[in-house]
CSV table of C-alpha atoms and ligand atoms in Angstrom, one decimal:
chain,number,residue,atom,x,y,z
A,1,MET,CA,104.8,45.2,59.8
A,2,ALA,CA,104.4,41.9,57.9
A,3,ASP,CA,105.1,38.8,60.0
A,4,ARG,CA,107.4,36.1,58.6
A,5,GLN,CA,104.5,33.8,57.9
A,6,THR,CA,102.8,36.4,55.7
A,7,VAL,CA,106.0,37.2,53.9
A,8,LYS,CA,106.5,33.5,53.1
A,9,ARG,CA,102.9,33.0,52.1
A,10,ILE,CA,103.2,35.8,49.5
A,11,ALA,CA,106.5,34.5,48.2
A,12,ASP,CA,105.1,31.0,47.8
A,13,PHE,CA,102.0,32.4,46.1
A,14,ILE,CA,103.8,34.3,43.4
A,15,GLU,CA,106.6,31.7,42.7
A,16,PRO,CA,104.6,29.7,40.1
A,17,LEU,CA,103.9,32.9,38.1
A,18,ARG,CA,107.5,33.8,37.6
A,19,VAL,CA,109.2,33.3,34.2
A,20,LYS,CA,112.5,31.6,35.0
A,21,PRO,CA,115.2,33.8,33.5
A,22,GLY,CA,116.7,32.1,30.5
A,23,SER,CA,113.8,29.7,30.0
A,24,ARG,CA,112.1,29.4,26.6
A,25,VAL,CA,108.4,30.3,27.0
A,26,HIS,CA,105.6,28.8,25.0
A,27,LEU,CA,102.6,30.6,26.4
A,28,ALA,CA,99.9,28.2,25.4
A,29,LYS,CA,101.8,25.2,26.8
A,30,ASP,CA,103.4,26.7,29.9
A,31,PHE,CA,100.7,29.0,31.4
A,32,ASP,CA,97.0,28.3,32.0
A,33,PRO,CA,94.9,31.6,31.9
A,34,GLY,CA,92.2,29.8,34.0
A,35,PHE,CA,94.6,28.9,36.9
A,36,LYS,CA,93.5,30.0,40.3
A,37,GLY,CA,95.8,28.0,42.6
A,38,GLY,CA,93.1,25.9,44.1
A,39,MET,CA,91.8,29.0,45.8
A,40,LYS,CA,88.1,29.9,46.4
A,41,LYS,CA,87.0,33.5,45.7
A,42,ARG,CA,86.2,34.1,49.4
A,43,GLU,CA,89.8,33.3,50.5
A,44,GLY,CA,91.0,35.4,47.6
A,45,VAL,CA,89.1,38.5,48.8
A,46,GLU,CA,90.6,38.1,52.3
A,47,LEU,CA,94.1,37.9,50.8
A,48,LEU,CA,93.5,40.9,48.6
A,49,HIS,CA,92.5,42.9,51.8
A,50,THR,CA,95.7,41.8,53.5
A,51,GLY,CA,97.6,42.9,50.3
A,52,VAL,CA,95.9,46.3,50.2
A,53,LYS,CA,96.7,46.9,53.8
A,54,LEU,CA,100.3,46.0,53.5
A,55,LEU,CA,100.6,48.1,50.4
A,56,ALA,CA,99.4,51.2,52.2
A,57,GLU,CA,101.8,50.7,55.0
A,58,TYR,CA,104.8,49.9,52.9
A,59,GLN,CA,104.1,52.7,50.4
A,60,ALA,CA,104.3,55.1,53.3
A,61,ARG,CA,107.6,53.7,54.3
A,62,LEU,CA,108.9,53.8,50.7
A,63,ALA,CA,108.1,57.5,50.6
A,64,ALA,CA,109.7,58.2,53.9
A,65,GLN,CA,112.9,56.3,53.1
A,66,ASP,CA,113.1,58.0,49.7
A,67,THR,CA,115.8,55.9,48.2
A,68,HIS,CA,113.9,53.4,46.1
A,69,GLY,CA,111.2,53.7,43.5
A,70,VAL,CA,108.9,51.0,42.1
A,71,LEU,CA,107.7,50.6,38.5
A,72,MET,CA,104.9,48.2,37.8
A,73,CYS,CA,104.5,47.4,34.0
A,74,LEU,CA,101.1,45.9,33.0
A,75,GLN,CA,100.8,44.2,29.7
A,76,ALA,CA,97.8,42.4,28.3
A,77,LEU,CA,95.7,41.9,25.3
A,78,ASP,CA,92.5,44.0,25.0
A,79,ALA,CA,90.0,43.2,27.7
A,80,GLY,CA,92.7,41.6,29.7
A,81,GLY,CA,91.7,43.6,32.8
A,82,LYS,CA,94.5,46.2,33.2
A,83,ASP,CA,92.2,49.0,34.3
A,84,GLY,CA,90.4,47.0,36.9
A,85,THR,CA,93.6,45.5,38.2
A,86,ILE,CA,95.0,49.0,38.7
A,87,ARG,CA,91.8,50.2,40.4
A,88,HIS,CA,91.8,47.3,42.9
A,89,VAL,CA,95.4,47.1,43.7
A,90,MET,CA,95.7,50.8,44.3
A,91,SER,CA,92.6,51.2,46.5
A,92,GLY,CA,93.7,52.4,49.8
A,93,VAL,CA,97.1,53.8,48.9
A,94,ASN,CA,98.0,57.5,49.1
A,95,PRO,CA,97.4,58.9,45.6
A,96,GLN,CA,100.3,61.4,46.1
A,97,GLY,CA,102.8,58.6,45.9
A,98,VAL,CA,101.4,56.8,42.9
A,99,HIS,CA,101.4,57.8,39.2
A,100,VAL,CA,99.6,55.9,36.5
A,101,SER,CA,100.7,56.4,32.9
A,102,GLY,CA,98.9,54.9,29.9
A,103,PHE,CA,100.7,54.5,26.6
A,104,LYS,CA,98.7,54.6,23.4
A,105,VAL,CA,99.8,55.1,19.8
A,106,PRO,CA,102.8,57.4,20.0
A,107,SER,CA,102.4,61.1,19.1
A,108,ALA,CA,104.5,62.9,16.5
A,109,GLU,CA,106.7,64.4,19.2
A,110,GLU,CA,107.3,61.0,20.7
A,111,LEU,CA,108.1,59.5,17.3
A,112,ASP,CA,110.8,62.2,16.9
A,113,HIS,CA,112.8,60.5,19.7
A,114,ASP,CA,114.3,57.1,20.3
A,115,TYR,CA,111.5,54.6,21.2
A,116,LEU,CA,112.4,54.5,25.0
A,117,TRP,CA,112.2,58.2,25.4
A,118,ARG,CA,108.5,58.6,26.2
A,119,TYR,CA,108.7,55.8,28.8
A,120,ALA,CA,111.7,57.4,30.5
A,121,GLN,CA,109.6,60.6,31.0
A,122,ARG,CA,107.2,58.6,33.2
A,123,LEU,CA,109.6,56.7,35.5
A,124,PRO,CA,108.9,56.9,39.2
A,125,ALA,CA,110.9,59.3,41.4
A,126,ARG,CA,112.5,57.8,44.5
A,127,GLY,CA,109.8,57.1,47.1
A,128,ASP,CA,107.1,56.7,44.4
A,129,ILE,CA,105.3,53.9,42.8
A,130,ALA,CA,104.6,54.3,39.0
A,131,ILE,CA,102.3,52.1,37.1
A,132,PHE,CA,102.6,51.7,33.3
A,133,ASN,CA,99.3,50.8,31.7
A,134,ARG,CA,101.0,49.3,28.6
A,135,SER,CA,104.7,50.0,28.6
A,136,HIS,CA,107.9,50.0,26.7
A,137,TYR,CA,107.1,46.4,25.9
A,138,GLU,CA,104.6,47.6,23.2
A,139,GLU,CA,107.7,48.3,21.2
A,140,VAL,CA,108.3,44.6,20.9
A,141,LEU,CA,104.6,43.5,20.9
A,142,VAL,CA,102.3,45.6,18.8
A,143,VAL,CA,105.2,46.9,16.7
A,144,ARG,CA,106.4,43.4,16.2
A,145,VAL,CA,103.0,42.1,15.2
A,146,HIS,CA,102.5,45.1,12.9
A,147,PRO,CA,106.0,45.9,11.6
A,148,GLU,CA,104.6,48.6,9.3
A,149,LEU,CA,104.5,50.7,12.5
A,150,LEU,CA,108.3,50.9,12.3
A,151,ASP,CA,107.9,53.1,9.2
A,152,ARG,CA,106.4,55.8,11.4
A,153,GLN,CA,109.4,55.6,13.8
A,154,LYS,CA,111.7,57.2,11.3
A,155,LEU,CA,114.6,54.9,11.9
A,156,PRO,CA,117.7,55.3,9.8
A,157,PRO,CA,118.4,52.3,7.6
A,158,GLU,CA,121.3,51.0,9.8
A,159,ALA,CA,118.8,50.7,12.7
A,160,ARG,CA,116.4,48.5,10.7
A,161,GLY,CA,118.6,45.5,10.1
A,162,PRO,CA,117.7,41.9,10.7
A,163,ASP,CA,118.8,42.2,14.4
A,164,LEU,CA,116.3,44.8,15.2
A,165,TRP,CA,114.2,42.8,17.7
A,166,HIS,CA,117.2,41.3,19.3
A,167,HIS,CA,118.6,44.8,19.7
A,168,ARG,CA,115.4,46.0,21.3
A,169,TYR,CA,115.3,43.1,23.8
A,170,ARG,CA,118.9,43.8,24.7
A,171,ALA,CA,118.3,47.6,25.0
A,172,ILE,CA,115.3,47.0,27.3
A,173,ASN,CA,117.2,44.5,29.5
A,174,ASP,CA,120.1,46.9,29.8
A,175,TRP,CA,117.8,49.8,30.6
A,176,GLU,CA,116.0,47.9,33.3
A,177,ARG,CA,119.3,46.7,34.7
A,178,HIS,CA,120.5,50.3,34.9
A,179,LEU,CA,117.3,51.3,36.7
A,180,THR,CA,117.5,48.4,39.1
A,181,GLU,CA,121.2,49.1,39.9
A,182,ASN,CA,120.1,52.7,40.8
A,183,GLY,CA,117.3,51.7,43.3
A,184,PHE,CA,114.3,51.4,41.0
A,185,ARG,CA,112.6,48.0,41.1
A,186,LEU,CA,110.5,46.7,38.3
A,187,VAL,CA,107.4,44.5,38.7
A,188,LYS,CA,106.5,43.2,35.3
A,189,VAL,CA,103.0,41.7,35.0
A,190,PHE,CA,101.5,40.0,31.9
A,191,LEU,CA,97.8,39.4,32.3
A,192,ASN,CA,97.3,36.2,30.4
A,193,LEU,CA,93.8,36.0,29.0
A,194,SER,CA,92.4,33.1,27.0
A,195,LYS,CA,90.8,33.7,23.6
A,196,GLU,CA,87.5,32.4,24.8
A,197,GLU,CA,87.4,34.7,27.8
A,198,GLN,CA,88.3,37.6,25.5
A,199,ARG,CA,85.3,36.7,23.3
A,200,ARG,CA,83.0,36.7,26.3
A,201,ARG,CA,84.3,40.0,27.6
A,202,PHE,CA,83.9,41.7,24.2
A,203,LEU,CA,80.3,40.4,24.0
A,204,LYS,CA,79.6,41.7,27.4
A,205,ARG,CA,80.8,45.1,26.3
A,206,ILE,CA,78.4,44.9,23.3
A,207,ASP,CA,75.4,43.6,25.3
A,208,LEU,CA,75.6,46.0,28.3
A,209,PRO,CA,74.8,49.6,27.3
A,210,GLU,CA,77.0,50.9,30.2
A,211,LYS,CA,79.9,49.0,28.8
A,212,ASN,CA,79.5,50.0,25.1
A,213,TRP,CA,82.0,52.9,25.4
A,214,LYS,CA,84.7,50.3,26.2
A,215,PHE,CA,84.1,48.5,22.9
A,216,SER,CA,86.1,49.4,19.9
A,217,ALA,CA,86.0,47.8,16.4
A,218,ALA,CA,89.8,48.0,16.5
A,219,ASP,CA,89.9,45.5,19.3
A,220,ILE,CA,88.1,43.0,17.1
A,221,ARG,CA,90.6,43.6,14.3
A,222,GLU,CA,93.5,43.0,16.7
A,223,ARG,CA,91.8,39.7,17.8
A,224,GLU,CA,92.5,38.4,14.3
A,225,TYR,CA,96.2,38.6,15.1
A,226,TRP,CA,95.7,36.4,18.2
A,227,ASP,CA,98.3,33.8,17.2
A,228,ASP,CA,100.9,36.5,16.2
A,229,TYR,CA,100.4,38.1,19.6
A,230,GLN,CA,100.8,34.8,21.5
A,231,LYS,CA,104.1,34.3,19.6
A,232,ALA,CA,105.3,37.9,20.2
A,233,PHE,CA,104.4,37.6,24.0
A,234,SER,CA,106.2,34.2,24.2
A,235,ASP,CA,109.3,35.6,22.5
A,236,MET,CA,109.3,38.7,24.7
A,237,LEU,CA,108.9,36.7,27.9
A,238,SER,CA,111.7,34.4,26.9
A,239,ALA,CA,114.1,37.3,26.0
A,240,THR,CA,113.3,39.8,28.8
A,241,SER,CA,112.7,37.9,32.0
A,242,THR,CA,116.0,38.6,33.7
A,243,PRO,CA,117.3,38.0,37.2
A,244,TRP,CA,117.0,41.7,38.0
A,245,ALA,CA,113.6,42.2,36.4
A,246,PRO,CA,111.7,38.9,35.9
A,247,TRP,CA,108.3,38.6,34.3
A,248,TYR,CA,105.3,37.2,36.0
A,249,VAL,CA,102.5,35.6,34.0
A,250,VAL,CA,99.3,36.2,35.8
A,251,PRO,CA,96.3,34.0,34.9
A,252,ALA,CA,93.6,36.6,33.9
A,253,ASP,CA,90.5,34.6,33.1
A,254,HIS,CA,89.3,35.1,36.7
A,255,LYS,CA,89.5,38.8,37.4
A,256,TRP,CA,89.5,38.4,41.2
A,257,PHE,CA,92.5,36.0,41.0
A,258,ALA,CA,94.4,38.3,38.7
A,259,ARG,CA,94.0,41.2,41.1
A,260,ILE,CA,95.3,39.2,44.0
A,261,CYS,CA,98.3,38.2,42.0
A,262,ALA,CA,99.1,41.8,41.0
A,263,SER,CA,98.7,43.0,44.5
A,264,ALA,CA,100.9,40.1,45.9
A,265,LEU,CA,103.6,40.9,43.3
A,266,LEU,CA,103.7,44.6,44.3
A,267,VAL,CA,103.6,43.8,48.0
A,268,HIS,CA,106.4,41.2,47.6
A,269,THR,CA,108.6,43.8,46.0
A,270,LEU,CA,108.0,46.3,48.7
A,271,LEU,CA,108.6,43.7,51.4
A,272,ASP,CA,111.9,42.9,49.7
A,273,ILE,CA,113.0,46.5,49.7
A,274,ASP,CA,111.9,46.7,53.3
A,275,PRO,CA,111.9,50.5,53.5
A,276,GLN,CA,112.2,52.0,57.0
A,277,TYR,CA,111.1,55.3,58.5
A,278,PRO,CA,114.3,57.3,58.9
A,279,GLU,CA,115.6,57.5,62.5
A,280,VAL,CA,115.9,61.1,63.7
A,281,ASP,CA,119.3,62.1,64.9
A,282,LYS,CA,120.2,63.5,68.3
A,283,LYS,CA,119.9,67.1,67.3
A,284,THR,CA,116.5,66.6,65.8
A,285,ARG,CA,115.3,64.7,68.8
A,286,LYS,CA,116.4,67.6,71.0
A,287,ALA,CA,114.5,70.0,68.8
A,288,LEU,CA,111.4,67.8,69.0
A,289,ARG,CA,111.6,67.9,72.8
A,290,ALA,CA,112.0,71.7,72.9
A,291,ALA,CA,109.0,72.1,70.5
A,292,LYS,CA,106.9,69.8,72.6
A,293,HIS,CA,107.8,71.8,75.7
A,294,ASP,CA,106.7,75.0,74.1
A,295,LEU,CA,103.5,73.6,72.7
A,296,GLU,CA,102.5,72.1,76.1
A,297,ALA,CA,103.1,75.5,77.7
A,298,GLU,CA,100.5,77.0,75.3
A,299,ALA,CA,97.7,74.7,76.6
A,300,PRO,CA,94.6,76.7,77.4
A,301,GLU,CA,93.0,76.5,80.9
A,302,GLY,CA,91.5,73.1,81.5
A,303,ALA,CA,93.0,71.4,78.4
A,304,ALA,CA,95.4,68.5,78.6
A,305,ARG,CA,98.9,69.7,78.1
A,306,ASP,CA,99.4,67.1,75.4
A,307,PRO,CA,96.1,65.5,74.4
A,308,TYR,CA,97.8,63.0,72.2
A,309,ALA,CA,100.1,61.7,74.9
A,310,ALA,CA,97.2,61.5,77.3
A,311,LYS,CA,95.1,59.5,74.9
A,312,HIS,CA,98.0,57.2,74.2
A,313,ARG,CA,98.7,56.6,77.8
A,314,LYS,CA,95.1,55.7,78.4
A,315,GLY,CA,95.1,53.3,75.5
A,316,ARG,CA,98.0,51.5,76.9
A,317,GLY,CA,97.0,51.5,80.5
B,1,ATP,P1,91.4,50.7,27.0
B,1,ATP,O1,91.0,50.0,25.7
B,1,ATP,O2,91.2,49.8,28.1
B,1,ATP,O3,90.9,52.0,27.2
B,1,ATP,P2,94.0,50.6,25.9
B,1,ATP,O4,95.3,50.5,26.6
B,1,ATP,O5,93.7,49.3,25.1
B,1,ATP,O6,93.0,50.9,27.0
B,1,ATP,P3,93.5,52.0,23.5
B,1,ATP,O7,93.4,53.5,23.2
B,1,ATP,O8,92.3,51.2,23.2
B,1,ATP,O9,94.0,51.8,25.0
B,1,ATP,O10,94.6,51.4,22.7
B,1,ATP,C1,95.9,51.9,22.7
B,1,ATP,C2,96.6,51.3,21.5
B,1,ATP,O11,97.9,51.9,21.3
B,1,ATP,C3,96.8,49.8,21.6
B,1,ATP,O12,96.3,49.1,20.5
B,1,ATP,C4,98.3,49.7,21.6
B,1,ATP,O13,98.8,48.5,21.1
B,1,ATP,C5,98.7,50.9,20.9
B,1,ATP,N1,100.1,51.2,21.2
B,1,ATP,C6,100.7,51.4,22.4
B,1,ATP,N2,102.0,51.6,22.2
B,1,ATP,C7,102.2,51.7,20.9
B,1,ATP,C8,103.4,51.9,20.1
B,1,ATP,N3,104.6,52.1,20.7
B,1,ATP,N4,103.3,51.9,18.8
B,1,ATP,C9,102.1,51.6,18.2
B,1,ATP,N5,101.0,51.4,18.9
B,1,ATP,C10,101.0,51.4,20.2
B,2,MG,MG1,91.8,49.1,24.0
């Protein structure tokens, strides 16, 4: 169980990252990708351990309670650190309760449906955590920066009017509201990388042979649209940070700091849901007692009737 001090520490930690619903975001002015909250890496590693431990415990409760689901959406520019963040945040959790889905260029089948269809297929079930590596927000990011992608979406003329982006923001907000009202909580994380740090990470991918596979010429082409992406991200954050599903802008130039933030955000959501192990009713308790009695009676010669209880008693005494 998390104590009150830890809960408060986590809440205070994430507060500066939150995009106030209704505020007008100007990324470059409002959020510093190099921010690390005055923290040293060593303190950060300790906090990440606390986060990973809490996550494991609360994930188990989430699954047991089976009423809520959690969806973490990760958005970033190339080399923003989505993969590493997922790896670190999820270390230590039960893989059966977590599903990671990556979203790339849509397939022909996906383009034959409305643009939210493919994301809806990947939503978490109750009791689960789903992570979207890129998400429905690509529909107002890459598609906005490259509007020619809309041609492939086969929209009828009436769906391509001047209000298209406004309609998409509204549809996304409504969809997320619907999910939230039904017990599915969203954790929306934008890993905010600086242009200089992206340059360094690309160079590292070129210079280190074991990183070559990560490099793609397409990433360099997308980098040329840096300013357009900053604008698309700013507009998206302004329009879709809502009271029910706020955005968090995570400074991503220091990988270790970004990972702590992502972990803290997920933990914060789970603490807020505060899932509990279901209490067994009278009838079940009676059945448990009867089964215990039968199992104890089966104990072979010389063995403890209930080795678990014996060990437990010793531990306490
Ligand atoms: P990594 O490079 O770390 O393996 P990635 O998420 O960048 O992961 P890529 O295969 O490199 O994966 O890129 C996926 C591409 O698909 C991105 O350029 C992204 O913008 C694009 N994409 C995602 N969703 C859409 C969409 N709805 N329409 C068009 N392009 C999309
Ligand atoms: Mg890529």
